[in-house]
Short mmCIF file of C-alpha atoms in Angstrom, two decimals:
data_model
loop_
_atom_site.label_atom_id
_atom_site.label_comp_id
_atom_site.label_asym_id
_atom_site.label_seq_id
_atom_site.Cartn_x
_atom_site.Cartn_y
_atom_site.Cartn_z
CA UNK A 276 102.77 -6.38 134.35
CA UNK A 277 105.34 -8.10 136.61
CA UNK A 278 108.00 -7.84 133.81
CA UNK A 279 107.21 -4.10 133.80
CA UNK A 280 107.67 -4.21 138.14
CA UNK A 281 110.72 -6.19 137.11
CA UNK A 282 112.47 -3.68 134.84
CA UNK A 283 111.25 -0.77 137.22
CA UNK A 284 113.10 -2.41 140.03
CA UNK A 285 116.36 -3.26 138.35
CA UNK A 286 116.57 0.56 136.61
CA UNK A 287 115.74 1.87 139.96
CA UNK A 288 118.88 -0.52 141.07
CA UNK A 289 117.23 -2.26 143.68
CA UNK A 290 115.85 -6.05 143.98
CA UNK A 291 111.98 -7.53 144.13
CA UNK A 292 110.72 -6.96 147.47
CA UNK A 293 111.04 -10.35 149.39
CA UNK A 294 107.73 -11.10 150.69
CA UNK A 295 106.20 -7.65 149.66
CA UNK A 296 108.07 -6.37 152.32
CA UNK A 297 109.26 -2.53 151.29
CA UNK A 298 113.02 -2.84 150.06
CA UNK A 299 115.45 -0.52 151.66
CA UNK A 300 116.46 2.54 149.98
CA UNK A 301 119.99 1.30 148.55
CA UNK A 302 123.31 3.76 149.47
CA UNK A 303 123.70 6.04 146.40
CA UNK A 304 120.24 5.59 145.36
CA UNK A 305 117.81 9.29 145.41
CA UNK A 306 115.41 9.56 147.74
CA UNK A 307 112.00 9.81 146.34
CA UNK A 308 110.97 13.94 146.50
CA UNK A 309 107.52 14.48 147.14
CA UNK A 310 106.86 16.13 143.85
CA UNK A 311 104.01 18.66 145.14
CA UNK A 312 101.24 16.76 143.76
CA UNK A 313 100.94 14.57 146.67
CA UNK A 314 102.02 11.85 144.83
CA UNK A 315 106.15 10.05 144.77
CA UNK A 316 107.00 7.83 142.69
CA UNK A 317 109.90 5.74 141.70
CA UNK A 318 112.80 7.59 141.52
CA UNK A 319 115.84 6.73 139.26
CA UNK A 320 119.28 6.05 141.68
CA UNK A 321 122.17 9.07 141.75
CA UNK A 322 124.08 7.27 139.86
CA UNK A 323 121.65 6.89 136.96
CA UNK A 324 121.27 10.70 136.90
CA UNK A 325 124.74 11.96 136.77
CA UNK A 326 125.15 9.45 133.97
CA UNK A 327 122.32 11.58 132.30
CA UNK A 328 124.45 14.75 133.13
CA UNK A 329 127.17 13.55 131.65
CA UNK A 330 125.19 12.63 128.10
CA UNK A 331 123.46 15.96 128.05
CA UNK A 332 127.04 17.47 128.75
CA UNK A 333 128.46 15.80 125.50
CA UNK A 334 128.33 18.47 121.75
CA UNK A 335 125.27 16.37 120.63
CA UNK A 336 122.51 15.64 122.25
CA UNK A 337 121.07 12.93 120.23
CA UNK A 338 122.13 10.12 123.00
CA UNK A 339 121.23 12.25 125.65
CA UNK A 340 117.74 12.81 124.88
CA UNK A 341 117.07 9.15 123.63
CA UNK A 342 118.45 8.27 127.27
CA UNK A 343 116.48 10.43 128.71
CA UNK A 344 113.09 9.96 126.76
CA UNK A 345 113.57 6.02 128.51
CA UNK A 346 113.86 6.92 131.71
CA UNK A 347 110.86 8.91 131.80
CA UNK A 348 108.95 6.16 130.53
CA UNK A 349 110.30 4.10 134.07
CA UNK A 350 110.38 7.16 136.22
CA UNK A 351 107.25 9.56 135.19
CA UNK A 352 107.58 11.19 138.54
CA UNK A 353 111.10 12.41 138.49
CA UNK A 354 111.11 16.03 138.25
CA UNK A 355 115.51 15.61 137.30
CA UNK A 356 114.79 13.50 134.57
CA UNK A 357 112.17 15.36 132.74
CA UNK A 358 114.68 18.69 133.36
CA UNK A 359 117.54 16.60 131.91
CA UNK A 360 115.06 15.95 128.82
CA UNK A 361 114.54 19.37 128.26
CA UNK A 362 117.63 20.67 128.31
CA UNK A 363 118.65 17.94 126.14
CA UNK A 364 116.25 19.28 124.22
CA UNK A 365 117.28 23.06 123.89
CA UNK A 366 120.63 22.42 123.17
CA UNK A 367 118.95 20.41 120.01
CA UNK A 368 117.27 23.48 118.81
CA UNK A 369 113.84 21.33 119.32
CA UNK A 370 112.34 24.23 121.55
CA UNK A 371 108.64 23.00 121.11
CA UNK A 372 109.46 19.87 122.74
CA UNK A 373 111.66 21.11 125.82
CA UNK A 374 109.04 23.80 126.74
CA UNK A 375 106.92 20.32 127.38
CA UNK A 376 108.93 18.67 129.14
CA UNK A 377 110.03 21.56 131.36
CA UNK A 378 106.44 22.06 132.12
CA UNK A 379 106.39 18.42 133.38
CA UNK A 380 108.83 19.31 134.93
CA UNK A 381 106.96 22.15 136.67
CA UNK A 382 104.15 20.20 137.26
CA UNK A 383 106.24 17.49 139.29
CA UNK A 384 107.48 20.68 140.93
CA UNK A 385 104.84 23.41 141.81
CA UNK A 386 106.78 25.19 144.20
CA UNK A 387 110.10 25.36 142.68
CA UNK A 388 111.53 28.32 140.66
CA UNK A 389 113.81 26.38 138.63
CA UNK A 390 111.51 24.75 136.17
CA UNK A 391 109.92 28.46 135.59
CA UNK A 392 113.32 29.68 134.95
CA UNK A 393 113.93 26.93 132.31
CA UNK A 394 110.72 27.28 130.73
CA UNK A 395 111.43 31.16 130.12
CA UNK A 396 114.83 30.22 129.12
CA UNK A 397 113.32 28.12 126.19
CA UNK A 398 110.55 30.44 125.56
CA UNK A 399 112.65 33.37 124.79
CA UNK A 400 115.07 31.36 122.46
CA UNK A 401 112.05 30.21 120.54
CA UNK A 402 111.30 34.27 120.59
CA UNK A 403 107.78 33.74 122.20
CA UNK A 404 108.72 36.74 124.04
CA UNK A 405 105.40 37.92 126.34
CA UNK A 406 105.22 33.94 127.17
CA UNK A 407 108.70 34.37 128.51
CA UNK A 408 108.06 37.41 130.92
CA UNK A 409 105.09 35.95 132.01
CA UNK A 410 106.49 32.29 133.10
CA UNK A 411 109.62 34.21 134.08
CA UNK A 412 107.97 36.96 136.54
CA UNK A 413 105.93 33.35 138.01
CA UNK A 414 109.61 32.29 138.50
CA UNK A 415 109.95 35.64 140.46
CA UNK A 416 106.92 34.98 143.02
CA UNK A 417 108.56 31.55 143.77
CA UNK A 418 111.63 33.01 144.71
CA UNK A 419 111.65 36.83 144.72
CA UNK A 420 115.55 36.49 145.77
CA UNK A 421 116.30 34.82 141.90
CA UNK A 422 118.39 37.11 140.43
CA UNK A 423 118.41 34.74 136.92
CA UNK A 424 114.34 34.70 137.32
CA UNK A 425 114.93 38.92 136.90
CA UNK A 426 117.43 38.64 134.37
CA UNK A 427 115.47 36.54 132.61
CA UNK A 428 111.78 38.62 132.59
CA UNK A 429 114.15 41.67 131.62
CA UNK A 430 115.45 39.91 128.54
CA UNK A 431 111.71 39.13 127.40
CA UNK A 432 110.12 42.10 128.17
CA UNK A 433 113.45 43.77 126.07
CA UNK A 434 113.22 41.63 123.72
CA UNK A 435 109.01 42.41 123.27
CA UNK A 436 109.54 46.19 123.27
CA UNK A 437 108.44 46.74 126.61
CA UNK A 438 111.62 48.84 127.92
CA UNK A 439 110.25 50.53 130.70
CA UNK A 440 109.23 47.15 132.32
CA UNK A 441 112.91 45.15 131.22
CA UNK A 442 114.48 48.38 133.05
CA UNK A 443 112.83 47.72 136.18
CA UNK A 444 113.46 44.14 136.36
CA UNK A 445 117.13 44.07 135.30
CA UNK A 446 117.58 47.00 138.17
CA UNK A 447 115.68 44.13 140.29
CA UNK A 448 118.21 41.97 139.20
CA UNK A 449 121.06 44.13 139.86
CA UNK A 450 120.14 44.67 143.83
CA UNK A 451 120.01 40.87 143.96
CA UNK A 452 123.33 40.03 142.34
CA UNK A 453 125.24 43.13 141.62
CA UNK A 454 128.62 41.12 140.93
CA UNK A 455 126.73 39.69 138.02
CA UNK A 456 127.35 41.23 134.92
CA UNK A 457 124.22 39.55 133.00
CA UNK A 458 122.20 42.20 134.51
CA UNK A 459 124.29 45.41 133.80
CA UNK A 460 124.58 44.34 130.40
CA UNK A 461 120.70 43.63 130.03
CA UNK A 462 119.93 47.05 131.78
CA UNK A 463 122.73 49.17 128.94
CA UNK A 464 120.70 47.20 126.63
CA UNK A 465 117.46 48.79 127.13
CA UNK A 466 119.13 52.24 128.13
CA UNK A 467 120.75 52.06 124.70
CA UNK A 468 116.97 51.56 122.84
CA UNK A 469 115.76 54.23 124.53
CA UNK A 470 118.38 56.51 123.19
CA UNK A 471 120.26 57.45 127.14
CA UNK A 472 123.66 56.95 126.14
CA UNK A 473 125.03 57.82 128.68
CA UNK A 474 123.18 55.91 131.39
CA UNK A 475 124.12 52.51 128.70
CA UNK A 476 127.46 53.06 128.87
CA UNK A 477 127.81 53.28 133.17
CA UNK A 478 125.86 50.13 132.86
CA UNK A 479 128.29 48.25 130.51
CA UNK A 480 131.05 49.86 132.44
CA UNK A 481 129.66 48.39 135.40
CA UNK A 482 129.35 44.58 133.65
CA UNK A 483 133.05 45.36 132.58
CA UNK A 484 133.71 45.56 136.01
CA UNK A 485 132.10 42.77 137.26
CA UNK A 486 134.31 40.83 134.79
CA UNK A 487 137.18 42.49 133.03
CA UNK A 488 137.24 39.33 130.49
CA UNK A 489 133.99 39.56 129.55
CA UNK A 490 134.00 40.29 125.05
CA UNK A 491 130.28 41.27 125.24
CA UNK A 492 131.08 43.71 128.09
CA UNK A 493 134.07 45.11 126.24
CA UNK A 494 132.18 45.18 123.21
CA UNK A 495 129.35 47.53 124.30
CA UNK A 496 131.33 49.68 126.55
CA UNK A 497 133.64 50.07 123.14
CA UNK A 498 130.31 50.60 120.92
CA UNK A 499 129.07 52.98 122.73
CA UNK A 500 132.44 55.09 123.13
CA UNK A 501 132.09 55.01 119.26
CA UNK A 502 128.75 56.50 119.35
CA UNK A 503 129.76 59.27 121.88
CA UNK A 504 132.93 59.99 119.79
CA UNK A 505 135.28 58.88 122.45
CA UNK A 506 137.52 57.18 120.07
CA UNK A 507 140.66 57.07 121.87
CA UNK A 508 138.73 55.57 124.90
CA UNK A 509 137.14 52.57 122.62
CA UNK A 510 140.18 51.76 121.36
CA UNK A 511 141.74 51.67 124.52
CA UNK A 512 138.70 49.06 126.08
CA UNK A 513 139.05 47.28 122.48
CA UNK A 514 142.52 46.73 121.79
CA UNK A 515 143.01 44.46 125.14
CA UNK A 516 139.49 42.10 124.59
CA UNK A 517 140.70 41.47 120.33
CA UNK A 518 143.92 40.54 121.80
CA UNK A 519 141.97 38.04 124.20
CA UNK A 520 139.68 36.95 121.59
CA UNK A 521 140.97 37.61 118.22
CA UNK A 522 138.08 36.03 116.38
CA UNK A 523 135.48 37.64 117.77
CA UNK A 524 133.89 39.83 114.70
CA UNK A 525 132.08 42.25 116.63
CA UNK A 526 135.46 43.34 118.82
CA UNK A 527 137.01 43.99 115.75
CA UNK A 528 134.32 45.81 113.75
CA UNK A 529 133.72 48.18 116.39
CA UNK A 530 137.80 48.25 116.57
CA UNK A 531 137.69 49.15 113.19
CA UNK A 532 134.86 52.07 113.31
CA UNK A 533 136.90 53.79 116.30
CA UNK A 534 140.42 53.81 113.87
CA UNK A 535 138.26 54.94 110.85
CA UNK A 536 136.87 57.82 112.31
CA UNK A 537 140.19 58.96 113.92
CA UNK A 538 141.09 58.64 110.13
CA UNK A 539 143.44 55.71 110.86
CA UNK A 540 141.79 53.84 107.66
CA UNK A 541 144.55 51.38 107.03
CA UNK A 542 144.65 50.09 110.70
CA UNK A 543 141.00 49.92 110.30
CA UNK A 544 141.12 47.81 107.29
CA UNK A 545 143.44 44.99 108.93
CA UNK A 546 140.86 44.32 111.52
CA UNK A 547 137.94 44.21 108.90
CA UNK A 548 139.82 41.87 106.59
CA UNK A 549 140.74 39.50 109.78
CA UNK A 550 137.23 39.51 110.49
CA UNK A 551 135.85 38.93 106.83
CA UNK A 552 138.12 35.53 107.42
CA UNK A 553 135.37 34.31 109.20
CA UNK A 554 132.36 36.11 107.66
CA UNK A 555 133.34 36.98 104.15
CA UNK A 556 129.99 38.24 103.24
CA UNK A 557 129.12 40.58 106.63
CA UNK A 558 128.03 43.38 105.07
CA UNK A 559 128.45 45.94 107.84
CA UNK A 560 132.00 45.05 107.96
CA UNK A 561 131.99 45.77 104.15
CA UNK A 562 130.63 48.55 104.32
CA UNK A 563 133.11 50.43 107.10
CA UNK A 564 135.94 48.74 104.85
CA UNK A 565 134.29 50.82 101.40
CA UNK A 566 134.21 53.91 103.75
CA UNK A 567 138.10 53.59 104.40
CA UNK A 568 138.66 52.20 100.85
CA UNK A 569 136.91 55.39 100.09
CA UNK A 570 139.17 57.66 102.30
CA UNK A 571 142.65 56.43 101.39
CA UNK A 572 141.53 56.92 97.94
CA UNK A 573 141.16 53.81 96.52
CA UNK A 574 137.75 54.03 95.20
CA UNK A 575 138.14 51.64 91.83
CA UNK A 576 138.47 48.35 94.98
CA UNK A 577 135.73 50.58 96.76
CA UNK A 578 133.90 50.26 94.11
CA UNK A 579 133.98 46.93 93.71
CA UNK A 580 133.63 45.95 96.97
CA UNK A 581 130.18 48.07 96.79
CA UNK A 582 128.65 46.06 94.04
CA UNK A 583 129.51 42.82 95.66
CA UNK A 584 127.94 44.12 99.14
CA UNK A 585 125.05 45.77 97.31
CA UNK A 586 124.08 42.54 96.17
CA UNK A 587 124.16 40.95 99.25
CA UNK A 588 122.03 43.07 101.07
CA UNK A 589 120.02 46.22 98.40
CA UNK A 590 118.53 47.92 101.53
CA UNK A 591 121.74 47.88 103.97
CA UNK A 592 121.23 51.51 105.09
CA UNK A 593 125.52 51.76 105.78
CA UNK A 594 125.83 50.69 101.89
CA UNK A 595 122.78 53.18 100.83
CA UNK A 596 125.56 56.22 103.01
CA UNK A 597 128.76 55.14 101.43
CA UNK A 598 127.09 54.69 98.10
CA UNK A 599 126.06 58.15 98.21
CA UNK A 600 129.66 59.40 98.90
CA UNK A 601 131.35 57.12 96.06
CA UNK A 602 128.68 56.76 93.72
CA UNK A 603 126.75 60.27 94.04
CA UNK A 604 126.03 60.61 90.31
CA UNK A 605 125.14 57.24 90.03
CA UNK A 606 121.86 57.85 92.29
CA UNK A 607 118.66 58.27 90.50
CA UNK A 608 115.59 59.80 92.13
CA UNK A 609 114.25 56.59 93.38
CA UNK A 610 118.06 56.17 95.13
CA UNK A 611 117.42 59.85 96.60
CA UNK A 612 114.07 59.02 98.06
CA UNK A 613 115.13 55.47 99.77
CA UNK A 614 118.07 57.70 101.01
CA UNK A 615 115.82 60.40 102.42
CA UNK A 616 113.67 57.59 103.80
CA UNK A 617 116.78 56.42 105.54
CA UNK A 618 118.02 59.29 107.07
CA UNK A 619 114.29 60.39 108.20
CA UNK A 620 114.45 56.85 110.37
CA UNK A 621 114.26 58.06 113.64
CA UNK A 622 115.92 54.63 114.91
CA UNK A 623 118.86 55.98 112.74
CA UNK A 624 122.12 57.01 115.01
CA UNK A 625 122.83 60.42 115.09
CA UNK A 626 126.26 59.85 114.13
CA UNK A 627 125.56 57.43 111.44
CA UNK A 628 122.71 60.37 110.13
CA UNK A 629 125.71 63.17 110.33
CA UNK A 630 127.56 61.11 107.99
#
C-alpha cells in the first residue's frame, strides 16, 4: 500500500506529505476538478497531460493508448485522461472500447457536453446510429448552444433514415454556427434523400461559401449541378477544387460525368483514368469511362472494360445501363427483368433512369 501512495505521489509530481501535512499544489500541476460525483481525486500534473496529447497526436496510437491505459490506473478520477484514452481509442478503429471509456469519462463529468459529444462521435462511426442521436440530443440539453452536439444528432438521425428529424437539427445547427459548413453540408445531405434538389444544392452552396476550399463542398454543389443538367456550372465549381486536390476521386468522377454529358468524352476519359490511378477497380468510374468508350466509338476497349467491371460488381446498376446500350443483343430475359427491376427503383435518379 505505501509503495502504491509512493508511485501515486511521484506520477502526480509531487513529494510524501511531511508529517501528513497536505502538500501544496506544485506550479504546473492541474488542479483537482470536482468531477460531479462529489468525489476528487488525484489528478495527473499539466505537464503529464499534454505529454498524452502529444502521443495521441502521433499516426499510431498504439503508445498513446498504452500511456494512457497507465495513467488511469494512478488517476481513476481524471475525466482528461479517460477522454485522451478514448480518443486514442477511435483513431485505433477499437470503437467498443472508446465508447467505455468516454462514458467514464461522462460519468467523471455529469454536467459536461463534451463527453456526450464524443460518445456520439464514436457511436456513429461504429454505425450504432439511434444510440448516436440519442447520446447526441443528451449532449444538446447540456448545452443547447453546441452547434457540434446538433451536427452531430443530424448525422445519426441521417444516417438511421429519420430525415425529417436530421433536417431539423442540422437547421438547429445552422442558427448556432452558420459560418460552419458541417451543417450546410449535413442539411443538402438529407434534402438530397428526400429528392428537393433544389433546396440541396442552396445548402451546399451555402457550405461552399462558408469555405471556398472545402472538396466535399465543391463536390456536392458540382454533383448536384450534374443532376440538374447544369453542366457548364459543375464544371465551372469542379475544375478549380481538382486543381486544388488532384487526387481526390470523387472531384474528378463527377468532373468527368459533367464533360460526358456535354459529349466532351475524351476530356472525360483523362479524369477517369487519373482517378483509376488510385482506384483501379472503382466501378462507377468504369462504368462512365464504358459510356464514353461507347460514344467515341470505341466499343471493342468498351467492351472489354465491361467484362472486367462486370465481374467486379454483377449487380452495379450503371454497368446493368451501359450494358444495355453496348451489349443489347447480348441480354437474355433474365438480363431484361433485373433491368426492369432497376429502372422501376424508385431511389433510381431521374437522369440516370432517362438514360
Amino acid at each position: 500500500a505505501l509503495r502504491g501512495l509512493a508511485a501515486l505521489s511521484r506520477a502526480s509530481g509531487a513529494k510524501a506529505p511531511p508529517r501528513g501535512r497536505p502538500t501544496p499544489r506544485a506550479p504546473g500541476q492541474a488542479r483537482p476538478p470536482v468531477n460531479g460525483t462529489g468525489q476528487a481525486g488525484p489528478q495527473p500534473t499539466a505537464t503529464a497531460v499534454r505529454g498524452l496529447e502529444a502521443l495521441v497526436r502521433r499516426s499510431d496510437p498504439t503508445a498513446a493508448i498504452a500511456e494512457a491505459k497507465r495513467m488511469t490506473f494512478l488517476f481513476p478520477a481524471s475525466g482528461p485522461v479517460f477522454n485522451l484514452l478514448g480518443l486514442a481509442l477511435t483513431k485505433a478503429g477499437r470503437f467498443d472500447d472508446a465508447h467505455k471509456a468516454f462514458v467514464r469519462y461522462a460519468e467523471l463529468h455529469p454536467k459536461s457536453s463534451a463527453p456526450r459529444i464524443n460518445q456520439a462521435n464514436v457511436l456513429l462511426a461504429a454505425g450504432r446510429f439511434d444510440a448516436a442521436a440519442k447520446t447526441a440530443a443528451e449532449a444538446r440539453a447540456l448545452d443547447p448552444k453546441s452547434a457540434r452536439a446538433a451536427q452531430l444528432e443530424g448525422f445519426a438521425l441521417s444516417k438511421a433514415g429519420r430525415h425529417a428529424a436530421a433536417e431539423t437539427a442540422f437547421r438547429a445547427a445552422i442558427r448556432l454556427s452558420p459560418e460552419a459548413p458541417q451543417g450546410h453540408l449535413g442539411l443538402g445531405h438529407v434534402l438530397t434523400a428526400a429528392k428537393r434538389n433544389t433546396d440541396a444544392l442552396a445548402a451546399y452552396q451555402a457550405a461552399l461559401a462558408c469555405d471556398p476550399t472545402n472538396a466535399e463542398a465543391a463536390n456536392n454543389v458540382g454533383a448536384m449541378f450534374v443532376a440538374l443538367n447544369r453542366l457548364e456550372e459543375a464544371v465551372q465549381v469542379l475544375g478549380p477544387a481538382i486543381e486544388r486536390e488532384p487526387g481526390n476521386r470523387m472531384l474528378r468522377s463527377n468532373m468527368a460525368k459533367a464533360l460526358r454529358d456535354l459529349d466532351r468524352a475524351e476530356e472525360a476519359i483523362a479524369h477517369i483514368d487519373a482517378a483509376l490511378e488510385s482506384a483501379p477497380e472503382m466501378v462507377p468510374l468504369m462504368a462512365t469511362k464504358i459510356s464514353c468508350l461507347n460514344t467515341i466509338g470505341d466499343i471493342e476497349q468498351a467492351k472489354e472494360l465491361l467484362a472486367r467491371a462486370t465481374a467486379l460488381d454483377p449487380a452495379n446498376v450503371e454497368l446493368q445501363i451501359v450494358r444495355s446500350q453496348i451489349d443489347a443483343k447480348g441480354f437474355d430475359s433474365a438480363d431484361r427483368d433485373r433491368l426492369a427491376a432497376t429502372l422501376a427503383d424508385e431511389g433510381l435518379p431521374e437522369k440516370t433512369r432517362a438514360t
